[in-house]
Coordinates of C-alpha atoms in Angstrom, one line a residue:
X1 CA -2.0 20.7 -27.3
X2 CA 1.2 21.4 -25.3
X3 CA -0.1 24.9 -24.3
X4 CA -3.3 23.4 -22.9
X5 CA -1.8 20.3 -21.3
X6 CA 1.5 21.8 -20.2
X7 CA 2.0 19.4 -17.3
X8 CA 1.7 16.3 -19.4
X9 CA 4.7 17.1 -21.6
X10 CA 8.3 16.8 -20.6
X11 CA 9.9 20.3 -20.2
X12 CA 11.8 21.5 -23.2
X13 CA 15.6 22.0 -23.0
X14 CA 15.0 25.7 -22.6
X15 CA 12.5 25.1 -19.8
X16 CA 14.8 22.8 -18.0
X17 CA 17.6 25.4 -18.3
X18 CA 15.2 28.1 -16.9
X19 CA 14.3 25.8 -13.9
X20 CA 18.0 25.3 -13.1
X21 CA 19.3 28.8 -13.7
X22 CA 16.4 30.8 -12.4
X23 CA 14.3 28.5 -10.2
X24 CA 14.2 28.3 -6.4
X25 CA 15.7 25.2 -4.9
X26 CA 13.4 23.6 -2.3
X27 CA 14.6 20.5 -0.4
X28 CA 12.1 18.4 1.4
X29 CA 12.5 17.5 5.1
X30 CA 13.6 13.9 4.4
X31 CA 16.5 15.2 2.3
X32 CA 17.7 17.4 5.2
X33 CA 17.4 14.6 7.7
X34 CA 19.7 12.4 5.5
X35 CA 22.5 14.8 6.5
X36 CA 22.5 13.2 10.0
X37 CA 23.4 9.8 8.4
X38 CA 26.2 10.8 6.1
X39 CA 29.9 10.9 6.7
X40 CA 31.7 14.3 6.7
X41 CA 32.8 14.2 3.0
X42 CA 29.3 13.2 1.7
X43 CA 27.6 15.7 4.0
X44 CA 29.8 18.5 2.9
X45 CA 29.2 17.8 -0.8
X46 CA 25.4 17.7 -0.3
X47 CA 25.6 21.1 1.5
X48 CA 27.8 22.5 -1.2
X49 CA 25.2 21.4 -3.9
X50 CA 22.6 23.4 -2.0
X51 CA 24.9 26.3 -1.5
X52 CA 25.6 26.5 -5.3
X53 CA 22.1 27.9 -5.7
X54 CA 23.0 30.9 -3.5
X55 CA 20.1 33.2 -2.7
X56 CA 17.8 30.9 -4.8
X57 CA 17.8 28.4 -1.9
X58 CA 14.5 28.5 0.0
X59 CA 12.7 26.5 2.7
X60 CA 8.9 26.3 3.2
X61 CA 7.8 26.9 6.8
X62 CA 6.3 23.4 6.9
X63 CA 9.7 21.8 6.0
X64 CA 11.5 24.0 8.6
X65 CA 9.1 22.9 11.3
X66 CA 9.3 19.2 10.4
X67 CA 13.1 19.5 10.5
X68 CA 13.0 21.1 13.9
X69 CA 10.7 18.4 15.3
X70 CA 12.6 15.4 13.7
X71 CA 16.3 16.0 13.5
X72 CA 17.1 14.5 16.9
X73 CA 15.1 11.3 16.2
X74 CA 16.8 11.0 12.8
X75 CA 20.2 11.0 14.5
X76 CA 19.1 8.6 17.2
X77 CA 17.5 6.2 14.7
X78 CA 20.7 6.1 12.7
X79 CA 22.8 5.4 15.7
X80 CA 20.3 2.8 16.8
X81 CA 20.8 0.8 13.5
X82 CA 24.5 0.5 14.3
X83 CA 23.7 -0.8 17.8
X84 CA 21.3 -3.3 16.3
X85 CA 24.0 -4.5 13.9
X86 CA 26.5 -5.0 16.6
X87 CA 24.0 -6.9 18.7
X88 CA 23.2 -9.2 15.8
X89 CA 26.9 -9.8 15.2
X90 CA 27.3 -10.8 18.8
X91 CA 24.4 -13.3 18.5
X92 CA 25.8 -14.7 15.3
X93 CA 29.2 -15.1 16.9
X94 CA 27.7 -17.3 19.6
X95 CA 25.7 -19.3 17.1
X96 CA 28.7 -20.0 14.8
X97 CA 31.0 -20.8 17.7
X98 CA 28.5 -23.3 19.1
X99 CA 28.0 -24.8 15.6
X100 CA 31.8 -25.4 15.2
X101 CA 32.4 -26.7 18.7
X102 CA 29.6 -29.2 18.3
X103 CA 31.2 -30.6 15.1
X104 CA 31.9 -34.2 16.1
X105 CA 35.3 -34.8 14.5
X106 CA 38.6 -35.0 16.2
X107 CA 40.5 -31.7 15.7
X108 CA 39.8 -31.5 11.9
X109 CA 41.1 -27.9 11.5
X110 CA 44.8 -27.2 10.8
X111 CA 46.8 -24.6 12.7
X112 CA 45.9 -21.1 11.6
X113 CA 42.4 -22.1 10.3
X114 CA 39.7 -19.5 10.5
X115 CA 37.6 -22.1 12.3
X116 CA 39.8 -21.6 15.3
X117 CA 39.5 -17.8 15.4
X118 CA 35.7 -17.3 14.9
X119 CA 35.6 -15.1 18.0
X120 CA 38.4 -12.9 16.7
X121 CA 36.7 -12.6 13.3
X122 CA 33.4 -11.4 14.8
X123 CA 35.3 -9.1 17.3
X124 CA 37.0 -7.5 14.3
X125 CA 33.6 -6.9 12.7
X126 CA 32.3 -5.4 15.9
X127 CA 35.3 -3.1 16.1
X128 CA 34.6 -1.9 12.5
X129 CA 31.0 -1.0 13.6
X130 CA 32.4 0.9 16.5
X131 CA 34.8 2.7 14.2
X132 CA 31.9 3.6 11.9
X133 CA 29.9 5.0 14.8
X134 CA 32.9 7.1 15.8
X135 CA 32.8 8.7 12.3
X136 CA 29.2 9.6 12.5
X137 CA 28.5 13.3 12.4
X138 CA 28.0 15.3 15.6
X139 CA 24.2 15.9 15.5
X140 CA 24.6 19.4 17.0
X141 CA 27.1 20.3 14.3
X142 CA 24.9 19.1 11.5
X143 CA 22.0 21.0 13.0
X144 CA 24.1 24.2 13.2
X145 CA 25.2 23.7 9.5
X146 CA 21.6 23.4 8.3
X147 CA 20.6 26.4 10.5
X148 CA 23.4 28.6 9.0
X149 CA 22.6 27.4 5.4
X150 CA 19.0 28.5 5.6
X151 CA 19.4 31.6 7.7
X152 CA 17.0 34.2 6.3
X153 CA 15.7 31.7 3.7
X154 CA 12.8 30.2 5.6
X155 CA 9.2 31.2 5.0
X156 CA 7.0 32.6 7.8
X157 CA 4.0 30.5 8.9
X158 CA 1.1 31.1 6.5
X159 CA -1.7 33.1 8.0
X160 CA -4.3 30.8 6.6
X161 CA -2.7 27.6 8.0
X162 CA -6.0 26.1 9.3
X163 CA -7.8 26.6 6.0
X164 CA -4.9 25.0 4.2
X165 CA -5.0 22.0 6.5
X166 CA -8.7 21.5 5.8
X167 CA -8.1 21.8 2.1
X168 CA -5.3 19.2 2.4
X169 CA -7.7 16.9 4.1
X170 CA -10.3 17.4 1.4
X171 CA -7.9 16.7 -1.3
X172 CA -6.6 13.6 0.4
X173 CA -10.1 12.2 0.6
X174 CA -10.5 12.8 -3.1
X175 CA -7.0 11.4 -3.9
X176 CA -5.8 14.7 -5.3
X177 CA -2.0 14.8 -5.2
X178 CA 0.2 15.5 -3.4
X179 CA -0.2 14.0 0.1
X180 CA -3.2 11.7 -0.2
X181 CA -1.0 8.7 0.8
X182 CA -0.2 10.3 4.2
X183 CA -2.3 10.6 7.3
X184 CA -1.4 14.3 7.8
X185 CA -1.7 17.2 5.4
X186 CA 2.0 18.1 5.6
X187 CA 2.8 17.5 1.9
X188 CA -0.1 19.6 0.8
X189 CA 1.0 22.4 3.1
X190 CA 4.5 22.3 1.5
X191 CA 2.8 22.3 -1.9
X192 CA 0.6 25.3 -1.1
X193 CA 3.7 27.2 0.1
X194 CA 5.6 26.5 -3.0
X195 CA 2.8 27.7 -5.2
X196 CA 2.5 30.9 -3.2
X197 CA 6.3 31.5 -3.3
X198 CA 6.5 30.9 -7.1
X199 CA 3.6 33.4 -7.7
X200 CA 5.1 36.1 -5.4
X201 CA 8.6 35.9 -6.8
X202 CA 7.8 35.0 -10.4
X203 CA 10.3 32.1 -10.2
X204 CA 10.1 28.4 -11.1
X205 CA 10.5 25.8 -8.3
X206 CA 12.9 22.9 -8.3
X207 CA 11.8 20.5 -5.5
X208 CA 14.1 17.7 -4.1
X209 CA 12.3 15.0 -2.2
X210 CA 13.0 11.5 -1.0
X211 CA 9.3 10.8 -0.8
X212 CA 9.0 8.0 -3.4
X213 CA 5.2 7.5 -3.2
X214 CA 2.9 7.9 -6.2
X215 CA 1.2 11.0 -4.9
X216 CA 4.3 12.9 -6.0
X217 CA 5.5 10.7 -8.9
X218 CA 4.1 9.2 -12.1
X219 CA 4.8 5.5 -11.8
X220 CA 4.0 3.1 -14.6
X221 CA 4.9 -0.6 -14.8
X222 CA 7.1 -0.2 -11.7
X223 CA 9.1 2.7 -13.3
X224 CA 9.2 6.2 -12.0
X225 CA 8.7 8.4 -15.0
X226 CA 8.8 11.8 -13.4
X227 CA 6.8 14.3 -11.4
X228 CA 3.0 13.8 -11.5
X229 CA 1.7 15.6 -14.6
X230 CA -1.3 16.8 -12.6
X231 CA 1.1 18.6 -10.2
X232 CA 3.0 20.3 -12.9
X233 CA -0.3 21.2 -14.6
X234 CA -1.8 22.7 -11.5
X235 CA 1.3 24.6 -10.6
X236 CA 1.6 26.2 -14.0
X237 CA -2.1 27.0 -14.2
X238 CA -2.1 28.7 -10.8
X239 CA 1.3 30.4 -10.8
X240 CA 2.3 30.7 -14.5
X241 CA 5.6 29.2 -13.4
X242 CA 7.4 25.9 -14.0
X243 CA 7.7 23.1 -11.5
X244 CA 9.9 20.1 -11.5
X245 CA 11.1 17.6 -8.9
X246 CA 14.0 15.1 -8.5
X247 CA 14.9 12.4 -6.1
X248 CA 18.0 13.6 -4.2
X249 CA 20.5 11.2 -5.9
X250 CA 19.4 12.3 -9.3
X251 CA 19.6 15.9 -8.3
X252 CA 23.2 15.4 -7.0
X253 CA 24.2 13.6 -10.2
X254 CA 22.8 16.5 -12.3
X255 CA 24.7 19.1 -10.1
X256 CA 27.8 17.1 -10.7
X257 CA 27.3 17.3 -14.5
X258 CA 26.6 21.0 -14.4
X259 CA 29.1 22.1 -11.8
X260 CA 32.4 20.2 -11.7
X261 CA 34.2 19.3 -8.5
X262 CA 31.2 19.8 -6.2
X263 CA 29.7 16.4 -5.9
X264 CA 31.6 13.1 -6.3
X265 CA 30.2 9.8 -7.6
X266 CA 30.6 8.3 -4.1
X267 CA 28.2 10.9 -2.7
X268 CA 25.7 10.2 -5.4
X269 CA 26.0 6.5 -4.6
X270 CA 25.6 7.1 -0.9
X271 CA 22.5 9.2 -1.4
X272 CA 21.0 6.5 -3.6
X273 CA 21.6 3.9 -0.9
X274 CA 19.9 6.2 1.6
X275 CA 16.9 6.5 -0.7
X276 CA 16.5 2.7 -0.9
X277 CA 16.8 2.4 2.9
X278 CA 14.1 5.0 3.3
X279 CA 11.8 3.2 0.9
X280 CA 12.3 -0.1 2.7
X281 CA 11.7 1.5 6.1
X282 CA 8.5 3.2 4.9
X283 CA 7.2 0.1 3.2
X284 CA 7.8 -2.1 6.2
X285 CA 6.2 0.5 8.4
X286 CA 3.1 0.6 6.2
X287 CA 2.8 -3.2 6.3
X288 CA 3.2 -3.4 10.0
X289 CA 0.7 -0.5 10.5
X290 CA -1.8 -2.2 8.2
X291 CA -1.6 -5.5 10.2
X292 CA -2.0 -3.8 13.6
X293 CA -4.8 -1.5 12.5
X294 CA -6.7 -4.3 10.9
X295 CA -6.7 -6.2 14.2
X296 CA -7.8 -3.1 16.0
X297 CA -10.5 -1.8 13.7
X298 CA -12.0 -4.7 11.8
X299 CA -14.1 -7.7 12.6
X300 CA -12.2 -10.1 10.4
X301 CA -8.6 -8.8 9.9
X302 CA -7.3 -11.4 7.4
X303 CA -10.4 -11.2 5.2
X304 CA -10.4 -7.4 5.4
X305 CA -6.7 -7.1 4.3
X306 CA -7.3 -9.5 1.5
X307 CA -10.2 -7.4 0.2
X308 CA -8.4 -4.2 0.9
X309 CA -5.3 -5.1 -1.1
X310 CA -7.6 -6.1 -4.1
X311 CA -9.3 -2.7 -3.8
X312 CA -5.9 -0.9 -3.7
X313 CA -4.8 -2.9 -6.8
X314 CA -7.8 -1.6 -8.6
X315 CA -6.8 1.9 -7.5
X316 CA -3.5 1.5 -9.3
X317 CA -5.3 0.0 -12.4
X318 CA -7.8 2.9 -12.4
X319 CA -5.0 5.5 -12.2
X320 CA -3.1 3.9 -15.1
X321 CA -6.1 3.5 -17.4
X322 CA -7.8 6.9 -16.8
X323 CA -11.5 7.5 -17.3
X324 CA -13.9 7.0 -20.2
X325 CA -13.2 3.4 -21.3
X326 CA -15.4 0.3 -20.7
X327 CA -12.6 -1.2 -18.7
X328 CA -12.4 1.8 -16.4
X329 CA -16.1 1.6 -15.8
X330 CA -15.8 -2.1 -14.9
X331 CA -13.0 -1.2 -12.5
X332 CA -15.2 1.5 -10.9
X333 CA -18.1 -1.0 -10.3
X334 CA -15.7 -3.6 -8.8
X335 CA -14.3 -1.0 -6.5
X336 CA -17.8 0.0 -5.4
X337 CA -18.6 -3.6 -4.5
X338 CA -15.4 -4.0 -2.6
X339 CA -16.0 -0.7 -0.8
X340 CA -19.4 -1.9 0.5
X341 CA -17.9 -5.1 1.7
X342 CA -15.0 -3.4 3.4
X343 CA -17.3 -0.9 5.1
X344 CA -19.3 -3.8 6.5
X345 CA -16.2 -5.2 8.3
X346 CA -15.2 -2.0 10.0
X347 CA -16.0 -1.7 13.7
X348 CA -16.5 2.1 13.6
X349 CA -20.2 3.0 14.4
X350 CA -20.9 6.2 12.5
X351 CA -20.6 6.7 8.8
X352 CA -18.1 9.6 9.3
X353 CA -15.9 7.4 11.4
X354 CA -16.0 4.6 8.9
X355 CA -15.1 6.9 6.1
X356 CA -12.1 8.2 8.0
X357 CA -10.8 4.8 9.0
X358 CA -11.4 3.5 5.4
X359 CA -9.4 6.3 3.9
X360 CA -6.6 5.6 6.4
X361 CA -6.6 1.9 5.4
X362 CA -6.5 2.7 1.7
X363 CA -3.5 5.0 2.2
X364 CA -1.7 2.1 4.0
X365 CA -2.8 -0.4 1.5
X366 CA -1.7 1.6 -1.5
X367 CA 1.7 2.2 0.2
X368 CA 2.1 -1.6 0.6
X369 CA 1.4 -2.5 -3.0
X370 CA 4.4 -3.6 -5.2
X371 CA 5.0 -1.2 -8.0
X372 CA 3.6 1.8 -6.2
X373 CA 7.0 3.0 -5.3
X374 CA 8.6 2.9 -8.7
X375 CA 11.8 0.8 -9.2
X376 CA 12.8 1.6 -5.6
X377 CA 10.1 -0.8 -4.4
X378 CA 11.8 -3.9 -5.8
X379 CA 14.7 -3.4 -3.4
X380 CA 12.4 -3.3 -0.4
X381 CA 9.8 -5.9 -1.4
X382 CA 11.3 -8.8 0.7
X383 CA 10.9 -6.8 3.9
X384 CA 7.2 -6.3 3.3
X385 CA 6.6 -9.9 2.4
X386 CA 8.4 -11.0 5.5
X387 CA 6.0 -9.0 7.7
X388 CA 3.0 -10.5 6.0
X389 CA 4.4 -14.0 6.3
X390 CA 4.9 -13.5 10.0
X391 CA 1.3 -12.4 10.3
X392 CA 0.1 -15.5 8.4
X393 CA -1.5 -13.3 5.7
X394 CA -0.4 -15.6 2.9
X395 CA -3.2 -14.5 0.7
X396 CA -1.5 -11.2 0.2
X397 CA 1.6 -12.8 -1.4
X398 CA 2.4 -11.6 -4.9
X399 CA 0.5 -13.5 -7.6
X400 CA -2.6 -14.4 -5.6
X401 CA -5.6 -13.3 -7.7
X402 CA -7.9 -13.2 -4.7
X403 CA -5.5 -10.6 -3.1
X404 CA -4.3 -8.5 -5.9
X405 CA -7.2 -8.6 -8.4
X406 CA -7.0 -9.4 -12.1
X407 CA -4.2 -8.1 -14.3
X408 CA -1.3 -5.7 -13.6

């Protein structure tokens, strides 16, 4: 059984050791971009964890290209969050000062009371923000460090890149992992490069990614179990090599266990916080995109989203049940009915256009479902709900049978 369904079994202790001691370490783009957000100590430790793999560190061409295109915006976005915080503190300063000054009692606060130094308190907070900004990494320095780390370790662009992109699009339409939850085939291009590299070098692959979506991970009852079994099965069948993946914080924790004095608990904690921030940001972006695109592309946006979220909930139920049961057949029939109704609400004229728009909406809808991000999703849920509430899409709130469909 294990030999036939290799990917559906957790690796043995010997297989894990082979992955760690012989495998190629492959960081995803999102992990490299986190380096622009970390303080010097944390950044140095993450780089040291990568360096501990020596010549077994490798970067797919797609990851390298995404890094080149996005490192400046990652730095700018991080600095922008500090500016937003400082602006919000200034607003709150004015609000609290106005509240206290309007308090209709005669001089109720004793000398030295914090009520008489609200401005100074908020000014101190603003200075702490400025101090934190002053400790942010020099973007050019981080870029140079990553460049040096991967010098001679980046793959050339595959010659069949166009064919791979078409295959990625085909797989996405059929919901074959990885990458079907994204609009572009970038994840599949990385996947194809990793398979090719494993085959040519006869080496396992250890992939580190901050992409928490369920096209990379097996998620059940809101808990991330591990890499998708289908991915490990496909990888082994096509390459004869082992594949495994970790979220970056888990990877750093394991490096700390295996190699003392490289990674501190503080760095693991900081990476974990960065992971949660990324989930919240992606979740909020999916919700906002879903709202905007529904207004643009459908005749009845609120009804369309209500039906779409029910359809996407059935997607999750179908994936957890599998095929062959009476319940699975019932879910399939319900999904077909919903698909017909959803297609009727799309403004696109041709069938091909409708299929493309529908697949885009399903990708957004699945990303917006609670529980599709593993346990990380709980930390970001409030931001998603806030966006829906602002759009008056109350039918999408958790627990509404009309929105989510029956069962969990």
